[in-house]
Structure formats: structure tokens, C-alpha cells
């Protein structure tokens, strides 16, 4: 009767030999790809070698031909494989590398793929989240992408990072629900008055225009569009059409500040966050007036089409870091909490209150309404006028 063929994952008889005082256990194993291979492990004694081989055989995974990830791959090597093939922007690639080098390479880089279970992933990420929530979120994205490669190579059955819950590390105090905060109309008026006053201040001994000269117009454009600050700063004059009826503006790029990408200076990226397409918006009168004033300051003939709308004194791109510094200096007492990113939820909330949440979503160019509602709309705390309905209900009782 012919010998029965081993099923994938099974192995044959284990033999042990002694060479130079070291015991070597060997067996033939049929891997999950159907190939028969020789597996060996050694030990200080016959029993130690046999035990080591059995442990290896129980967790053995077939090496996939041509794969870059095996059970012996370290997490440091896995990151290098992941980042070289990740389909992300140059800015994200640089950010992922920085976070990994600071919080991953030394901490877990020497571990092999199988030595990083869900419990260890949870301990690492939750520990970071208690101090730096944004950093933990980025590192989780990196680790999740890394272990997807290992799952696809059949080195591990499931992604251990998928089970990590960062929400419990950053959960608000029970009874207090955090949410976006929007400026009221009077708060915005106070902020703009302070910004206009700051824009008039000149620095003794400094040549050129006041450092805050662009701040009022920039604030007006943020409120008029609800755009992200780095997308509004990336505007060129060819993106603005003040002669249209009504006047329009198109957000089509992102300004990348100094140091955001290693080795790259301040520059304009020709696409928006996440690779989103161009977003055209109708301009209210306040924004049109601010843009017209900037045109008048550009001199005879006006600005060239590709020139920045918010140009520095040399005619180049204005750094967002400089604009933030000016805002910090311009804010009046009691307005310290306001940042440029506070304007986006302010616009969303104002549009929602006047036109409904769907219009707020369209203004901010979100793909999903849930994103607008969760992160940009200030929560309503006033109920509708339901008095008549409740009185009718109460009147129906006997």
C-alpha cells in the first residue's frame, strides 16, 4: 500500500544527531504551499533540540516565493518595506518616518513580526495616546499598514493593531462631552478688530510693511470660505475670479511649511488634503473687498496670475508659521483659545444654522456628512419650539 501523502502543515519523523557537542533535530515538513522542506533546530541536549523543533513546526508559516516579509522579519525591516511601497504623499511619508524613528524603531524595531501581539500593540499605543493623542493616531496608522503586509504574506493570521482602542486613553471626563467650538458673531468681531489694530503697528527699525499687514485679509478669506489655513495660503491670483457674477475662488493646492518635509523649503503642493479635487466657492462682499485691496497694493498692472494672493514682502509664499505668530500677538485678552483652525468650525456652524447641515458639508468639501457633524459643527443645546405639540399631548389625558 503506498505511503499516504502528508497534508500541508504536517511533518514527518523527527531525528536527532549530535555534531561537535551540539544536538540537531531535523524533520521533513510539508508547508502550506505544498512544498516539502527540511526544518532543523538545535539544542544543548537531545530533548532541548527536539522541543525547539516542535515549537518551530507548530508555528511555522510557509515562506512565500518572492515575498519581502517572513516570520523572521523584524519590525524595523517591516517598516522599511512598508514605507518604500506606501501610496502616500511625500509629506505623509516624512511624517510617518519621523514618528516611527521617535516612537517605534528603538522601542520595538528589533522584535520580529510574531513577537508583537495585540496586547503589546495596545500597551504601546495607549501609553503614547495619554500624552500625545495625535502622535499615537499616526503611529497606529503606520503599524496597521505594516502588519497588513504581514497578513497578506500569511506570516500572521490577523492584524494585531486593529484591536487597539485609543478612544479610552483620550476619553473626556464622564459627563463632559468635547466637541468643536465655534466663535459667535460678536467674538469674531472682537477678534477682527484686534487683528486690524495689530496690522497697523510698525516695528521700529524694521524696513518694509508691518508684519501683520496680511492678517485681516487672511482672516476674512478664512471666514468667507471655511478653507483650511494652508489651502487658503496656497491661493494664486489665477484661482480668483472677482469679475464673475457672483465672484468665485477655487482652492486647488496646499502650502507646505518649512520643515514639514525633510530637506524641502516652503513650497506649494498642487493638490489639496487627501488628494481631494479643486473646490470652488462663492465669495461674499467682505472677501471681495479684501481681495480688491490686496490687488491695489500690488502696484501698477496688478499681480501676475501665478503670484501668491498672500505674498510676503519678497513676493514669495507667506509661511503659515509666521501668520500664526502674528495671530498670537494680535489676539486680545480672553481670545487666547482662538486659532486659525477655529474659523473652519465657525463657518460650518454658521452655514448649518442658516441653511442646514448639508450646506455646511458642501461648504467644507467633505465627502461624508458624518465628518462635518462630528468634527466641525458646534453642538446645538437649544431644543425646538415644541410647546404646541406637547400641550396637545397633555390635553388628551383624562
XYZ file of C-alpha atoms in Angstrom:
398
model
C 0.000 0.000 0.000
C 1.534 3.382 -0.980
C 2.528 5.808 1.757
C -0.145 8.455 2.418
C 0.962 11.919 1.397
C 1.368 14.456 4.201
C -1.233 17.202 4.317
C 0.017 20.806 4.213
C 1.250 21.838 7.665
C 2.192 18.287 8.728
C 5.675 16.904 9.290
C 7.347 13.529 9.349
C 9.590 11.670 11.793
C 11.927 13.801 13.906
C 15.531 12.597 14.016
C 18.285 13.940 16.235
C 22.023 13.846 15.578
C 24.980 15.138 17.544
C 27.652 17.283 15.891
C 30.507 18.835 17.861
C 28.656 18.545 21.140
C 25.523 20.238 19.751
C 22.320 18.258 19.159
C 20.427 18.964 15.933
C 16.802 17.879 15.452
C 15.556 17.528 11.866
C 12.247 16.702 10.183
C 10.679 16.984 6.762
C 7.672 19.295 6.718
C 5.100 19.953 4.008
C 4.447 23.677 4.050
C 1.144 25.348 3.265
C 2.303 25.994 -0.294
C 2.544 22.221 -0.830
C 6.362 22.094 -0.921
C 8.346 19.660 1.249
C 11.221 21.271 3.108
C 13.754 20.316 5.727
C 13.390 22.037 9.111
C 16.140 21.996 11.741
C 16.644 23.331 15.253
C 19.499 22.713 17.690
C 19.882 22.495 21.452
C 22.272 21.611 24.268
C 20.610 18.212 24.656
C 18.610 15.816 22.535
C 15.410 16.767 24.322
C 16.141 20.508 24.012
C 16.714 20.198 20.260
C 13.538 18.126 19.805
C 11.487 20.627 21.876
C 12.847 23.581 19.889
C 11.986 21.915 16.591
C 8.467 21.010 17.701
C 7.829 24.609 18.810
C 9.027 25.837 15.425
C 6.914 23.349 13.497
C 3.747 24.269 15.392
C 4.013 27.942 14.458
C 5.760 27.526 11.136
C 4.434 29.548 8.215
C 5.342 28.684 4.643
C 7.780 31.142 3.054
C 6.068 32.722 0.077
C 8.253 32.837 -3.018
C 9.442 36.382 -3.718
C 7.968 37.867 -0.528
C 9.831 40.529 1.450
C 8.116 39.590 4.722
C 8.698 36.313 6.564
C 8.375 35.127 10.155
C 11.989 36.224 10.755
C 11.392 39.798 9.555
C 11.941 42.389 12.284
C 9.567 45.311 12.717
C 12.369 47.671 11.698
C 12.716 45.795 8.418
C 8.947 45.625 8.061
C 8.676 49.418 8.384
C 11.303 49.939 5.687
C 9.355 47.627 3.375
C 6.078 49.377 4.183
C 7.287 52.962 3.773
C 9.024 52.209 0.468
C 5.765 50.914 -1.036
C 3.172 53.069 0.767
C 0.968 55.104 -1.559
C 1.001 58.326 0.452
C 2.100 61.900 -0.160
C 5.683 62.962 0.379
C 4.582 64.953 3.407
C 2.856 61.935 4.985
C 5.820 59.696 4.188
C 8.145 62.089 6.024
C 5.724 62.371 8.956
C 5.391 58.578 9.248
C 9.171 58.164 9.199
C 9.666 60.763 11.940
C 7.035 59.189 14.193
C 8.449 55.699 13.666
C 12.006 56.833 14.397
C 10.903 58.562 17.616
C 8.371 56.086 18.997
C 8.882 52.796 17.179
C 12.339 51.953 15.910
C 14.165 51.846 19.261
C 11.139 50.683 21.257
C 10.009 47.726 19.123
C 12.127 47.708 15.953
C 14.171 44.639 16.965
C 11.067 42.500 17.572
C 10.031 40.017 14.908
C 6.585 40.122 13.345
C 5.220 37.306 15.513
C 6.560 38.922 18.699
C 4.185 41.898 18.632
C 0.733 40.661 19.714
C -2.339 42.828 20.193
C -1.641 43.233 23.932
C 1.787 44.749 23.257
C 0.411 46.986 20.495
C -2.316 48.191 22.857
C 0.145 48.953 25.672
C 2.451 50.919 23.370
C -0.198 52.995 21.595
C -2.421 53.703 24.598
C 0.646 54.776 26.604
C 1.588 57.295 23.906
C -2.026 58.450 23.491
C -2.232 59.563 27.123
C 0.438 62.179 26.391
C 0.248 62.733 22.628
C -3.047 61.658 21.085
C -2.175 62.823 17.557
C 1.184 61.025 17.637
C -0.459 57.788 18.798
C -3.002 58.030 15.990
C -0.234 58.467 13.411
C 1.807 55.584 14.826
C -1.277 53.375 14.761
C -1.733 54.178 11.063
C 1.895 53.224 10.430
C 1.746 49.972 12.404
C -1.569 48.991 10.842
C -0.097 49.446 7.372
C 2.987 47.441 8.328
C 1.021 44.489 9.656
C -1.279 44.475 6.648
C 1.817 43.456 4.685
C 2.481 40.635 7.150
C -1.124 39.418 6.921
C -1.036 39.474 3.120
C 2.193 37.438 3.219
C 0.476 34.863 5.507
C 3.052 35.425 8.232
C 0.309 36.221 10.777
C -3.420 35.451 10.565
C -4.767 38.816 11.780
C -3.602 42.413 12.188
C -2.876 42.971 15.930
C -3.145 46.751 15.640
C -6.767 46.524 14.521
C -7.852 45.626 18.052
C -6.263 48.672 19.721
C -8.774 51.170 21.129
C -7.235 54.629 21.532
C -10.555 56.229 22.494
C -10.335 55.117 26.109
C -6.966 56.869 26.524
C -8.322 60.199 25.280
C -11.914 59.956 26.559
C -13.230 63.138 28.203
C -14.307 63.325 31.809
C -17.630 61.479 32.283
C -20.495 63.923 31.878
C -18.413 66.372 29.806
C -18.545 65.878 26.049
C -15.903 67.578 23.981
C -16.754 68.989 20.603
C -15.842 71.704 18.144
C -16.116 75.254 19.409
C -17.268 77.984 17.054
C -16.888 81.720 17.511
C -20.023 83.768 17.935
C -20.595 86.778 15.696
C -19.561 89.159 18.483
C -16.428 87.117 19.272
C -15.383 87.211 15.634
C -15.963 90.977 15.524
C -13.730 91.364 18.591
C -11.050 89.186 17.030
C -11.090 91.051 13.738
C -10.904 94.441 15.456
C -7.804 93.272 17.334
C -6.288 91.942 14.101
C -6.937 95.207 12.229
C -5.333 97.176 15.058
C -2.302 94.892 15.046
C -1.919 95.256 11.255
C -1.352 98.999 11.705
C 1.559 98.518 14.109
C 5.024 99.087 12.666
C 8.194 97.700 14.183
C 10.817 100.375 14.994
C 13.971 99.882 12.957
C 12.312 97.433 10.552
C 12.101 98.256 6.878
C 9.132 97.215 4.813
C 5.450 96.710 5.618
C 4.109 95.852 9.085
C 4.408 92.118 9.878
C 0.650 91.751 10.312
C -0.463 93.550 7.160
C -1.967 90.387 5.590
C -3.691 89.181 8.749
C -7.091 90.945 8.296
C -7.467 89.784 4.678
C -6.392 86.253 5.585
C -8.960 86.147 8.400
C -11.649 87.437 6.013
C -10.836 84.736 3.448
C -10.901 82.004 6.096
C -14.347 83.128 7.200
C -15.578 83.551 3.624
C -14.532 80.046 2.556
C -14.159 77.800 5.593
C -10.986 76.562 3.908
C -8.043 75.067 5.718
C -5.404 77.703 6.515
C -2.678 76.061 4.413
C -5.075 75.781 1.448
C -6.085 79.442 1.666
C -2.420 80.495 1.853
C -1.776 78.436 -1.304
C -4.144 80.623 -3.345
C -2.807 82.190 -6.544
C -4.429 85.067 -8.353
C -5.384 82.703 -11.187
C -7.563 80.874 -8.604
C -9.613 84.041 -8.001
C -12.258 85.481 -10.333
C -13.590 88.758 -8.985
C -15.244 89.637 -12.311
C -17.534 86.617 -12.277
C -21.150 87.030 -11.194
C -21.010 86.147 -8.383
C -17.235 86.315 -7.686
C -15.577 82.956 -7.063
C -12.452 81.445 -5.605
C -11.020 77.948 -6.140
C -8.969 76.076 -3.550
C -6.589 73.910 -5.578
C -3.432 73.349 -3.539
C -1.769 73.237 -0.146
C 1.127 75.278 1.215
C 3.752 73.046 2.853
C 5.695 74.955 5.504
C 9.406 74.831 6.242
C 10.499 71.515 7.760
C 7.250 69.643 7.129
C 9.119 67.550 4.547
C 12.749 66.804 5.290
C 15.084 68.812 3.096
C 12.302 70.807 1.441
C 11.744 74.556 1.884
C 8.393 76.342 1.960
C 6.548 75.354 -1.215
C 3.132 74.917 -2.800
C 1.718 71.424 -3.297
C -0.552 71.225 -6.340
C -3.347 69.289 -4.624
C -5.471 69.534 -1.501
C -5.550 67.363 1.615
C -6.016 63.682 0.828
C -5.692 64.340 -2.896
C -9.133 65.987 -2.994
C -10.084 67.811 -6.169
C -10.407 71.553 -6.665
C -13.115 73.227 -4.578
C -14.831 76.354 -5.933
C -16.671 78.726 -3.591
C -18.805 81.846 -3.985
C -17.336 84.907 -2.285
C -19.265 87.288 -0.019
C -18.689 91.027 -0.278
C -16.261 91.161 2.666
C -13.883 88.760 0.936
C -14.187 90.575 -2.408
C -13.288 93.873 -0.742
C -10.261 92.321 0.998
C -9.003 90.783 -2.230
C -9.524 94.026 -4.138
C -7.453 95.840 -1.514
C -4.626 93.313 -1.967
C -4.717 93.866 -5.747
C -4.413 97.608 -5.263
C -1.313 97.087 -3.115
C 0.450 95.059 -5.805
C 1.317 98.116 -7.888
C 0.639 99.153 -11.495
C -0.606 96.372 -13.731
C -1.689 94.202 -10.811
C -0.245 90.841 -9.791
C 0.730 88.085 -12.229
C -1.658 85.092 -12.496
C 0.638 82.636 -10.683
C 1.656 85.058 -7.951
C 0.556 84.226 -4.387
C -2.533 86.053 -3.142
C -0.868 86.294 0.272
C 2.664 87.190 -0.745
C 5.482 88.037 1.651
C 7.462 91.232 1.190
C 9.722 89.479 -1.351
C 6.732 88.338 -3.415
C 7.012 84.688 -2.367
C 4.758 82.421 -0.342
C 3.792 83.528 3.164
C 4.596 80.952 5.839
C 1.694 79.733 7.969
C 4.065 79.721 10.966
C 4.551 83.483 10.520
C 0.813 84.068 10.240
C 0.212 82.066 13.412
C 2.810 84.115 15.264
C 1.071 87.314 14.175
C -2.292 85.982 15.339
C -0.879 85.113 18.765
C 0.461 88.641 19.112
C -2.762 90.223 17.835
C -5.311 88.358 19.984
C -6.901 90.357 22.744
C -7.322 89.139 26.309
C -9.875 86.355 26.610
C -9.386 85.249 22.987
C -6.279 83.127 23.578
C -8.187 79.949 22.670
C -8.826 81.150 19.122
C -6.582 79.727 16.409
C -6.854 79.762 12.628
C -8.361 76.285 12.773
C -11.182 77.719 14.931
C -12.559 79.507 11.866
C -13.442 76.327 9.965
C -15.960 75.061 12.578
C -17.201 78.645 12.917
C -18.060 78.707 9.200
C -19.605 75.233 9.323
C -21.789 76.137 12.289
C -22.906 79.461 10.779
C -23.858 77.781 7.485
C -25.622 74.940 9.326
C -27.686 77.343 11.419
C -28.740 79.328 8.355
C -29.041 76.679 5.618
C -28.777 73.227 7.181
C -26.016 70.643 7.726
C -25.881 69.509 4.086
C -24.856 73.010 3.006
C -22.197 73.069 5.729
C -20.822 69.800 4.365
C -20.726 71.228 0.834
C -19.035 74.441 2.013
C -16.247 72.475 3.710
C -15.983 69.969 0.824
C -16.366 66.857 2.966
C -17.136 63.530 1.309
C -19.344 62.476 4.227
C -21.807 64.469 6.313
C -20.744 62.491 9.387
C -17.285 64.108 9.207
C -18.794 67.590 9.258
C -21.160 66.759 12.100
C -18.586 65.017 14.283
C -15.671 67.424 13.946
C -16.850 70.829 12.707
C -20.393 71.569 13.850
C -20.823 73.043 17.307
C -23.435 71.021 19.142
C -26.866 72.611 19.466
C -28.102 72.917 23.043
C -31.463 74.602 22.386
C -34.484 72.468 21.580
C -37.177 73.337 19.004
C -40.400 75.145 19.825
C -42.435 72.029 20.614
C -44.841 73.671 23.065
C -47.978 73.256 20.956
C -47.320 69.570 20.321
C -46.640 68.864 23.995
C -49.707 70.818 25.115
C -51.915 68.846 22.705
C -50.468 65.636 24.066
C -51.025 66.698 27.665
C -54.582 67.817 26.872
C -55.528 64.367 25.596
C -55.299 62.764 29.040
C -58.410 62.088 31.001
